[in-house]
Amino acid sequence: MSGMTIDQLRERARGAVIEPGDDLYDEARTVYNAMIDRRPRVVVRCSDAGDVMAAVDFARENGLDLAVRGGGHSVPGFGTVEGGVVADLSGMRGVRVDPAARTARAEGGATWGDFNHATGAFGLATTGGIISTTGVGGLTLGGGIGYLTRGHGLSCDNLISADVVAADGRLLHASAEENPDLFWALRGGGGNFGVVTSFEFRLHPVAGIYGGVRFFELAETANVLRFYREFIADAPPELGAFPAFQIAPPLPFIPEARHGDTFIAMVACWSGALEKAEGALAPIAEIAPTVAAFVDAMPYAALNGLFDGLVPPGLQHYWKANFVTELSDAAIAAHVEHGPKVPAVNSTVHIYPINGAVHEVAPNATAFAYREANFATVIAGMWPDPADNEANTAWVRSYYDATAPESEEGGYINFMSGDDQSRIKANYRGNYERLVDVKRAYDPDNLFHVNQNIQP
Ligand SMILES: Cc1cc2nc3c(=O)[nH]c(=O)nc-3n(C[C@H](O)[C@H](O)[C@H](O)COP(=O)(O)OP(=O)(O)OC[C@H]3O[C@@H](n4cnc5c(N)ncnc54)[C@H](O)[C@@H]3O)c2cc1C
């Protein structure tokens, strides 16, 4: 090694420094997607920004690949790397809420479960993902789509500032006032610009919500999707809702005889005044006869964890994604053909709305470029058995091929697979050149390249 030695790294780092042969090595190299099987040279379990700086210096000085892990949910497995260094932030999960200022600061490895629990105690929330185990880090840096998007924008739209360990090992502060170009790039540009050790978010009053999931017969798919495209265009901003293809899990609210059948579902979250909730969701209940429904008042954090059981760690994952401006009849026909073939109870297809508050931000105001699109579609292939990899990957690909002609060229970077790197320019459209400029300023040697990479 030409730079810092492992012993020197151990001296600098407070957290565990784990190498091949160590007892914790197999656990430390494992990420959420079990299709990913990589053997890093070293995993640094960072305990603070100082540890992150040490890991970054160690990788840079030794010319090693560097992976940064927040929640570890990246489908392409960007939270680990063959033969390189993993800066694992999963031990940095603290969340500090300032209820008076309505802000919260989350460490770089916090999950949305950590975040929502901490803010929920004060009846506050910000836009996060729909599964509680996903990392605040990766999700926010890529944009961040969830139940509160229509009312409060993307997660990155709620970012006030970030502490960032840059490629040269310095800790920088990024906000509208300090390093504003870096702050612009962090809001959608993914992990390309440094390791965020702390995210500061704006919060909103979101105490109890009313929502859940309603299942309709597959024969109603075209009806449901045609209803959805009209309804969501001007539904109140307090309503988050999306259709989902879903195999019925064995849950008590679903008739036992229908367990294992495939349905078109509508998932909804009303975050406005509770007395208006039933009225707001009534049109969804009226689309078609309901087969089963679990819709009720609950804390926002409870809805955020409602589907966690369907997506435990250790599944095989292969996903594809596109932005969609018009949910055309041809697109609906493609969904009607491919959605019902969803191969496992863990797999799903969601068509998220990205209108409302997302449209109120200019496409060049943050790195997230597809502000005029109305939907972000994800074909999320997830299943337990590696023996099914070929067949289920083929399902995702053929579904994607069928919907691509009715979609935008670009997709949401957080929903993409490792083989989507060639789409990076399309994902950022008019913002791509500026992202390259910021990359050249903060990471000219592309130390942070284990991601949907913007090359300097
Ligand atoms: C089950 C599941 C549900 C999901 N639901 C949603 C959803 O509702 N909405 C949505 O928008 N997306 C969702 N996603 C996609 C999710 O946004 C991405 O997988 C995201 O990359 C996960 O972030 P992470 O921190 O968990 O992952 P990681 O694998 O840890 O990181 C992903 C990327 O972000 C970088 N990164 C992570 N943390 C940091 C940090 N602190 N500083 C710098 N770089 C960092 C990593 O280097 C890597 O490139 C979901 C994914 C899964 C698997």
XYZ file of C-alpha atoms and ligand atoms in Angstrom:
509
model
C 0.000 0.000 0.000
C 1.342 3.358 -0.968
C -0.787 5.501 1.369
C -2.263 5.027 4.807
C -1.834 1.466 6.114
C -4.619 -0.622 7.628
C -2.975 -0.180 11.033
C -3.018 3.584 10.609
C -6.668 3.365 9.545
C -7.430 1.407 12.717
C -5.699 4.075 14.788
C -7.718 6.845 13.165
C -11.103 5.136 13.165
C -13.228 4.776 16.285
C -15.600 2.300 14.597
C -14.711 -1.269 13.625
C -12.336 -1.830 10.709
C -13.291 -5.217 9.296
C -11.169 -7.292 6.918
C -11.536 -10.681 5.187
C -11.092 -13.401 7.823
C -12.584 -11.305 10.635
C -15.597 -12.832 12.389
C -17.832 -9.960 11.328
C -16.652 -9.916 7.705
C -19.524 -11.820 6.074
C -22.137 -9.820 7.924
C -20.306 -6.560 7.167
C -20.037 -7.182 3.414
C -23.709 -8.126 3.000
C -26.162 -5.684 1.466
C -29.930 -5.825 1.159
C -30.050 -7.273 -2.386
C -28.882 -10.886 -2.029
C -27.961 -10.996 -5.730
C -24.930 -8.890 -4.796
C -21.975 -10.940 -3.541
C -18.870 -8.756 -3.319
C -15.760 -9.049 -1.172
C -14.417 -5.642 -0.153
C -10.807 -5.196 0.966
C -12.055 -3.485 4.129
C -15.324 -2.317 5.682
C -15.131 0.692 7.988
C -18.116 0.892 10.321
C -18.057 4.630 10.750
C -19.099 6.113 14.066
C -18.781 9.796 13.149
C -17.606 12.231 10.478
C -14.014 11.658 11.576
C -14.295 7.977 10.704
C -15.799 8.832 7.329
C -12.870 11.177 6.648
C -10.456 8.380 7.567
C -12.183 5.895 5.226
C -12.202 8.405 2.368
C -8.518 9.247 2.898
C -7.627 5.545 3.073
C -9.384 4.762 -0.222
C -7.998 7.804 -2.037
C -4.407 7.412 -0.826
C -4.342 3.745 -1.803
C -6.143 4.102 -5.127
C -8.927 1.746 -3.970
C -12.556 1.801 -5.088
C -14.818 3.344 -2.469
C -18.434 2.375 -1.755
C -20.569 4.426 0.613
C -23.371 2.641 2.461
C -26.294 4.411 4.085
C -29.378 2.191 4.393
C -27.852 -0.394 2.025
C -31.006 -0.618 -0.147
C -29.372 0.163 -3.487
C -30.625 -2.472 -5.921
C -27.345 -2.437 -7.898
C -25.506 -2.922 -4.594
C -23.710 0.421 -4.573
C -23.223 0.005 -0.824
C -20.424 -2.506 -1.359
C -17.532 -3.048 -3.765
C -15.232 -5.856 -4.851
C -11.711 -5.409 -3.468
C -12.298 -1.841 -2.275
C -13.260 0.150 0.782
C -16.773 0.348 2.212
C -17.584 3.397 4.314
C -20.549 1.911 6.189
C -22.656 4.610 7.850
C -25.265 2.218 9.223
C -24.091 2.903 12.774
C -24.653 6.654 12.307
C -28.414 6.824 12.742
C -29.097 9.602 15.196
C -31.933 12.030 14.456
C -32.244 15.325 16.332
C -35.529 17.191 16.028
C -36.018 20.903 16.657
C -39.794 21.036 17.100
C -39.917 24.825 17.423
C -38.014 25.433 14.194
C -39.684 22.403 12.556
C -36.382 20.967 11.385
C -34.570 17.692 11.926
C -31.000 16.611 11.490
C -30.382 12.975 10.528
C -27.008 11.271 10.462
C -25.953 9.814 7.115
C -26.903 6.203 7.924
C -30.363 6.819 9.413
C -33.307 4.942 7.961
C -36.767 6.413 7.363
C -37.960 4.312 10.298
C -35.440 6.104 12.541
C -36.425 9.457 11.102
C -40.204 9.053 11.241
C -40.094 7.746 14.786
C -38.083 10.738 15.967
C -40.145 13.380 14.151
C -43.469 11.612 14.719
C -43.127 12.199 18.460
C -43.703 15.886 17.658
C -46.435 15.354 15.041
C -43.979 16.305 12.318
C -42.689 14.588 9.156
C -41.079 15.206 5.813
C -41.269 13.308 2.529
C -39.560 9.924 2.814
C -39.921 6.514 1.196
C -42.709 3.999 1.665
C -40.601 1.351 3.434
C -39.133 2.094 6.856
C -35.828 0.260 6.358
C -34.695 2.349 3.351
C -31.887 4.809 4.051
C -32.480 8.536 4.330
C -29.087 8.966 2.611
C -29.437 7.266 -0.754
C -33.128 8.051 -1.082
C -32.716 11.785 -0.461
C -29.613 12.176 -2.619
C -31.434 10.607 -5.583
C -34.569 12.739 -5.084
C -36.952 10.948 -2.724
C -40.509 9.938 -3.625
C -43.134 8.948 -1.062
C -46.594 9.473 0.394
C -46.042 13.169 1.119
C -44.518 14.120 -2.249
C -47.601 15.805 -3.701
C -47.977 18.128 -0.729
C -44.385 18.687 0.336
C -42.227 17.865 -2.682
C -39.423 15.353 -2.983
C -37.271 14.519 0.037
C -34.463 16.558 -1.519
C -36.809 19.557 -1.822
C -36.984 19.563 1.966
C -33.240 19.484 2.466
C -31.968 22.655 4.142
C -28.306 21.765 4.451
C -25.847 18.878 4.543
C -22.433 18.139 6.033
C -20.346 16.440 3.370
C -16.978 14.688 3.441
C -15.517 15.551 0.047
C -13.101 13.474 -2.040
C -10.107 15.313 -0.563
C -11.218 14.286 2.939
C -12.385 17.741 4.059
C -15.744 18.210 5.782
C -17.817 20.808 3.909
C -21.134 22.410 4.714
C -23.557 22.682 1.807
C -26.614 24.932 1.836
C -28.161 27.710 -0.233
C -25.520 30.047 1.257
C -22.440 27.820 1.548
C -21.116 25.801 -1.385
C -24.439 26.358 -3.194
C -23.303 24.465 -6.297
C -22.623 21.378 -4.174
C -25.994 21.832 -2.440
C -27.683 22.013 -5.848
C -25.978 18.794 -7.010
C -26.752 16.852 -3.821
C -30.479 17.310 -4.428
C -30.921 14.551 -7.008
C -27.346 13.875 -8.092
C -26.962 10.747 -5.933
C -23.785 9.772 -4.122
C -21.499 11.385 -6.701
C -20.275 14.368 -4.711
C -19.193 13.167 -1.298
C -20.340 11.372 1.827
C -23.140 13.167 3.620
C -22.653 12.703 7.343
C -25.646 14.821 8.349
C -28.828 15.928 6.554
C -30.911 18.867 7.801
C -34.581 18.728 6.760
C -37.592 20.982 6.908
C -40.562 19.315 8.669
C -44.315 19.666 8.293
C -47.195 19.029 10.671
C -48.217 15.429 9.848
C -49.621 13.718 12.907
C -52.088 10.972 12.162
C -52.788 9.981 8.581
C -55.635 7.999 7.077
C -54.739 5.418 4.512
C -53.774 1.914 3.566
C -54.404 -0.421 0.654
C -57.469 -1.532 -1.325
C -57.488 -4.553 -3.650
C -59.508 -4.801 -6.872
C -59.883 -7.701 -9.298
C -57.286 -7.794 -12.075
C -60.088 -7.450 -14.607
C -60.475 -3.871 -13.312
C -56.858 -2.936 -14.089
C -57.604 -0.678 -17.066
C -60.436 1.015 -15.130
C -58.229 1.577 -12.111
C -55.375 3.026 -14.139
C -57.657 5.275 -16.223
C -59.318 6.489 -13.026
C -55.951 7.086 -11.391
C -54.468 9.203 -14.192
C -57.450 11.618 -14.084
C -57.985 11.594 -10.326
C -54.399 12.224 -9.283
C -53.963 15.095 -11.747
C -55.948 17.420 -9.494
C -56.493 15.565 -6.239
C -55.793 17.673 -3.130
C -52.080 17.890 -2.289
C -52.683 16.122 1.034
C -53.402 12.929 -0.895
C -50.629 10.548 -1.846
C -51.853 7.537 -3.845
C -50.534 5.053 -6.355
C -51.644 1.850 -8.078
C -49.757 -1.364 -7.434
C -49.812 -4.872 -8.844
C -49.682 -7.161 -5.848
C -50.035 -10.843 -5.050
C -52.197 -11.092 -1.908
C -50.138 -12.067 1.131
C -51.759 -14.284 3.781
C -53.096 -11.427 5.898
C -56.297 -11.541 7.941
C -58.036 -8.696 6.077
C -57.868 -10.644 2.802
C -60.304 -13.547 2.339
C -58.306 -16.736 2.826
C -59.487 -18.163 -0.481
C -57.851 -15.232 -2.265
C -54.409 -15.496 -0.647
C -51.849 -15.882 -3.425
C -54.099 -14.343 -6.101
C -52.851 -11.295 -7.993
C -54.697 -7.984 -7.744
C -54.506 -4.404 -8.859
C -54.381 -2.381 -5.659
C -54.544 1.289 -4.774
C -52.360 2.470 -1.924
C -53.325 5.795 -0.376
C -52.287 8.205 2.355
C -54.353 11.218 3.368
C -52.259 13.570 5.487
C -54.799 16.395 5.826
C -57.514 16.964 8.412
C -58.832 13.566 9.571
C -62.480 14.607 9.294
C -61.964 15.052 5.544
C -60.188 11.727 5.064
C -63.050 9.426 4.157
C -64.419 11.956 1.676
C -61.006 12.378 0.084
C -60.534 8.635 -0.368
C -64.149 7.872 -1.315
C -63.555 8.083 -5.097
C -60.957 5.306 -4.783
C -63.405 3.067 -2.941
C -65.909 3.653 -5.735
C -63.683 2.673 -8.691
C -64.884 -0.925 -8.615
C -66.080 -3.552 -6.094
C -63.462 -3.999 -3.379
C -62.099 -7.519 -2.795
C -60.228 -6.575 0.381
C -59.128 -3.377 2.074
C -57.058 -2.267 5.013
C -57.664 1.460 5.273
C -57.709 3.238 8.614
C -56.408 6.103 10.713
C -52.868 5.475 11.923
C -49.634 7.322 12.704
C -47.659 8.271 9.578
C -44.796 6.078 10.831
C -47.147 3.066 10.927
C -48.061 3.450 7.254
C -44.355 3.830 6.531
C -43.788 0.378 8.010
C -46.961 -1.301 6.743
C -45.327 -3.069 3.788
C -41.949 -3.820 5.395
C -42.883 -7.475 5.879
C -43.152 -7.955 2.110
C -39.575 -6.841 1.510
C -37.244 -8.372 4.111
C -33.491 -8.201 3.543
C -32.026 -11.082 1.569
C -34.312 -11.135 -1.471
C -33.077 -11.164 -5.066
C -33.694 -7.759 -6.708
C -33.843 -6.569 -10.291
C -35.628 -3.286 -11.017
C -36.285 -0.994 -13.997
C -37.753 2.480 -14.081
C -38.976 5.335 -16.221
C -40.521 8.745 -15.831
C -43.901 9.092 -17.516
C -45.545 12.343 -18.589
C -48.845 10.984 -19.964
C -50.198 7.660 -18.770
C -51.454 6.888 -22.271
C -53.968 4.225 -23.273
C -51.071 2.350 -24.879
C -49.131 2.462 -21.594
C -52.192 1.201 -19.738
C -52.506 -1.640 -22.265
C -48.882 -2.614 -21.567
C -49.575 -2.611 -17.813
C -52.693 -4.729 -18.343
C -50.601 -7.275 -20.228
C -47.490 -7.436 -18.006
C -48.592 -6.363 -14.500
C -50.679 -9.482 -13.809
C -47.552 -11.613 -14.388
C -45.916 -10.156 -11.255
C -43.912 -13.227 -10.203
C -43.752 -13.229 -6.384
C -45.538 -11.746 -3.383
C -42.471 -9.544 -2.832
C -42.496 -8.143 -6.387
C -44.576 -5.147 -7.343
C -45.082 -2.409 -9.893
C -45.846 1.082 -8.634
C -46.773 4.164 -10.629
C -45.957 7.014 -8.242
C -47.336 10.507 -8.795
C -44.713 13.235 -8.977
C -47.006 16.188 -9.552
C -48.254 18.749 -7.013
C -45.427 20.359 -5.056
C -42.783 18.657 -7.241
C -43.995 20.746 -10.186
C -43.690 23.958 -8.190
C -39.881 23.682 -8.268
C -38.132 24.597 -11.525
C -36.412 21.694 -13.352
C -33.038 23.428 -13.038
C -33.482 24.513 -9.390
C -32.065 21.195 -8.145
C -30.254 18.336 -9.884
C -33.521 16.324 -10.102
C -34.494 17.195 -13.651
C -37.793 15.516 -14.511
C -40.032 18.048 -12.825
C -42.545 18.097 -15.675
C -43.124 14.364 -15.640
C -46.270 13.265 -13.827
C -45.316 9.748 -12.784
C -42.320 7.652 -11.796
C -42.913 4.008 -12.658
C -40.920 1.265 -10.983
C -40.996 -2.373 -12.008
C -39.611 -3.806 -8.791
C -38.692 -7.438 -9.274
C -38.058 -9.036 -5.837
C -38.172 -12.747 -5.012
C -36.514 -15.155 -2.579
C -35.084 -17.955 -4.712
C -31.986 -17.395 -6.917
C -33.229 -20.252 -9.117
C -35.884 -17.815 -10.374
C -33.410 -15.087 -11.321
C -33.424 -15.674 -15.056
C -37.200 -15.931 -15.443
C -37.994 -13.012 -13.156
C -35.336 -10.729 -14.595
C -36.823 -11.505 -18.010
C -40.262 -10.462 -16.704
C -38.880 -7.088 -15.541
C -37.104 -6.546 -18.867
C -40.048 -7.424 -21.089
C -42.379 -5.262 -18.981
C -39.923 -2.395 -19.216
C -39.542 -2.832 -22.997
C -43.313 -2.707 -23.404
C -43.743 0.513 -21.403
C -40.581 2.343 -22.555
C -42.083 3.680 -25.822
C -44.802 5.403 -23.763
C -42.307 6.789 -21.233
C -39.623 9.444 -21.062
C -36.083 8.500 -21.989
C -34.850 9.014 -18.442
C -35.821 7.375 -15.172
C -35.403 7.910 -11.448
C -31.831 6.926 -10.551
C -32.910 5.309 -7.276
C -35.119 2.773 -9.058
C -32.531 1.681 -11.617
C -30.371 -1.369 -11.957
C -26.623 -1.633 -12.447
C -27.073 -2.095 -16.201
C -28.710 1.340 -16.508
C -25.488 3.341 -16.313
C -25.742 4.250 -20.004
C -28.934 6.214 -19.247
C -27.249 8.668 -16.908
C -27.400 11.663 -19.294
C -31.062 11.013 -20.055
C -31.865 10.835 -16.347
C -30.577 14.361 -15.836
C -31.483 15.965 -19.175
C -30.676 19.691 -19.124
C -28.951 19.445 -15.748
C -26.305 16.952 -16.832
C -23.605 19.418 -17.961
C -23.881 21.433 -14.751
C -23.598 18.212 -12.748
C -20.392 17.386 -14.630
C -19.036 20.848 -13.740
C -19.818 20.344 -10.040
C -18.298 16.851 -10.188
C -15.091 18.332 -11.652
C -14.986 20.906 -8.853
C -15.547 18.489 -5.935
C -14.434 15.063 -7.201
C -12.197 15.523 -10.258
C -10.723 12.013 -9.967
C -14.121 10.336 -9.576
C -13.383 8.777 -6.189
C -17.160 8.522 -5.695
C -17.942 6.325 -8.691
C -19.774 3.383 -7.108
C -23.178 4.881 -7.956
C -25.201 5.927 -11.036
C -22.038 7.719 -12.045
C -21.619 11.236 -13.367
C -18.143 11.192 -14.872
C -16.009 14.315 -14.418
C -37.527 -1.957 -0.511
C -37.202 -0.638 -1.142
C -38.140 0.384 -1.095
C -37.866 1.615 -1.682
N -38.806 2.610 -1.628
C -38.534 3.823 -2.147
C -39.459 4.895 -2.047
O -40.528 4.750 -1.497
N -39.119 6.084 -2.578
C -37.923 6.291 -3.202
O -37.684 7.407 -3.656
N -37.030 5.284 -3.319
C -37.310 4.068 -2.806
N -36.402 3.052 -2.933
C -35.183 3.275 -3.685
C -34.146 3.917 -2.787
O -34.328 5.313 -2.841
C -32.737 3.591 -3.267
O -32.533 2.196 -3.207
C -31.695 4.310 -2.421
O -30.500 4.296 -3.113
C -31.547 3.653 -1.073
O -30.721 4.397 -0.243
P -29.913 3.662 0.909
O -29.190 4.694 1.675
O -30.809 2.730 1.626
O -28.967 2.729 0.041
P -27.376 2.521 -0.080
O -27.234 1.245 -0.829
O -26.722 2.610 1.244
O -26.919 3.738 -0.952
C -27.461 3.990 -2.219
C -26.617 5.042 -2.935
O -26.616 6.241 -2.178
C -25.317 6.549 -1.717
N -25.421 6.993 -0.326
C -26.167 6.453 0.661
N -26.031 7.158 1.786
C -25.151 8.132 1.515
C -24.601 9.203 2.273
N -24.918 9.376 3.555
N -23.739 10.039 1.655
C -23.401 9.868 0.352
N -23.892 8.889 -0.409
C -24.763 8.028 0.174
C -24.517 5.280 -1.867
O -23.180 5.519 -2.068
C -25.153 4.641 -3.074
O -24.623 5.155 -4.258
C -36.635 1.821 -2.339
C -35.699 0.782 -2.391
C -35.972 -0.443 -1.801
C -34.991 -1.556 -1.910
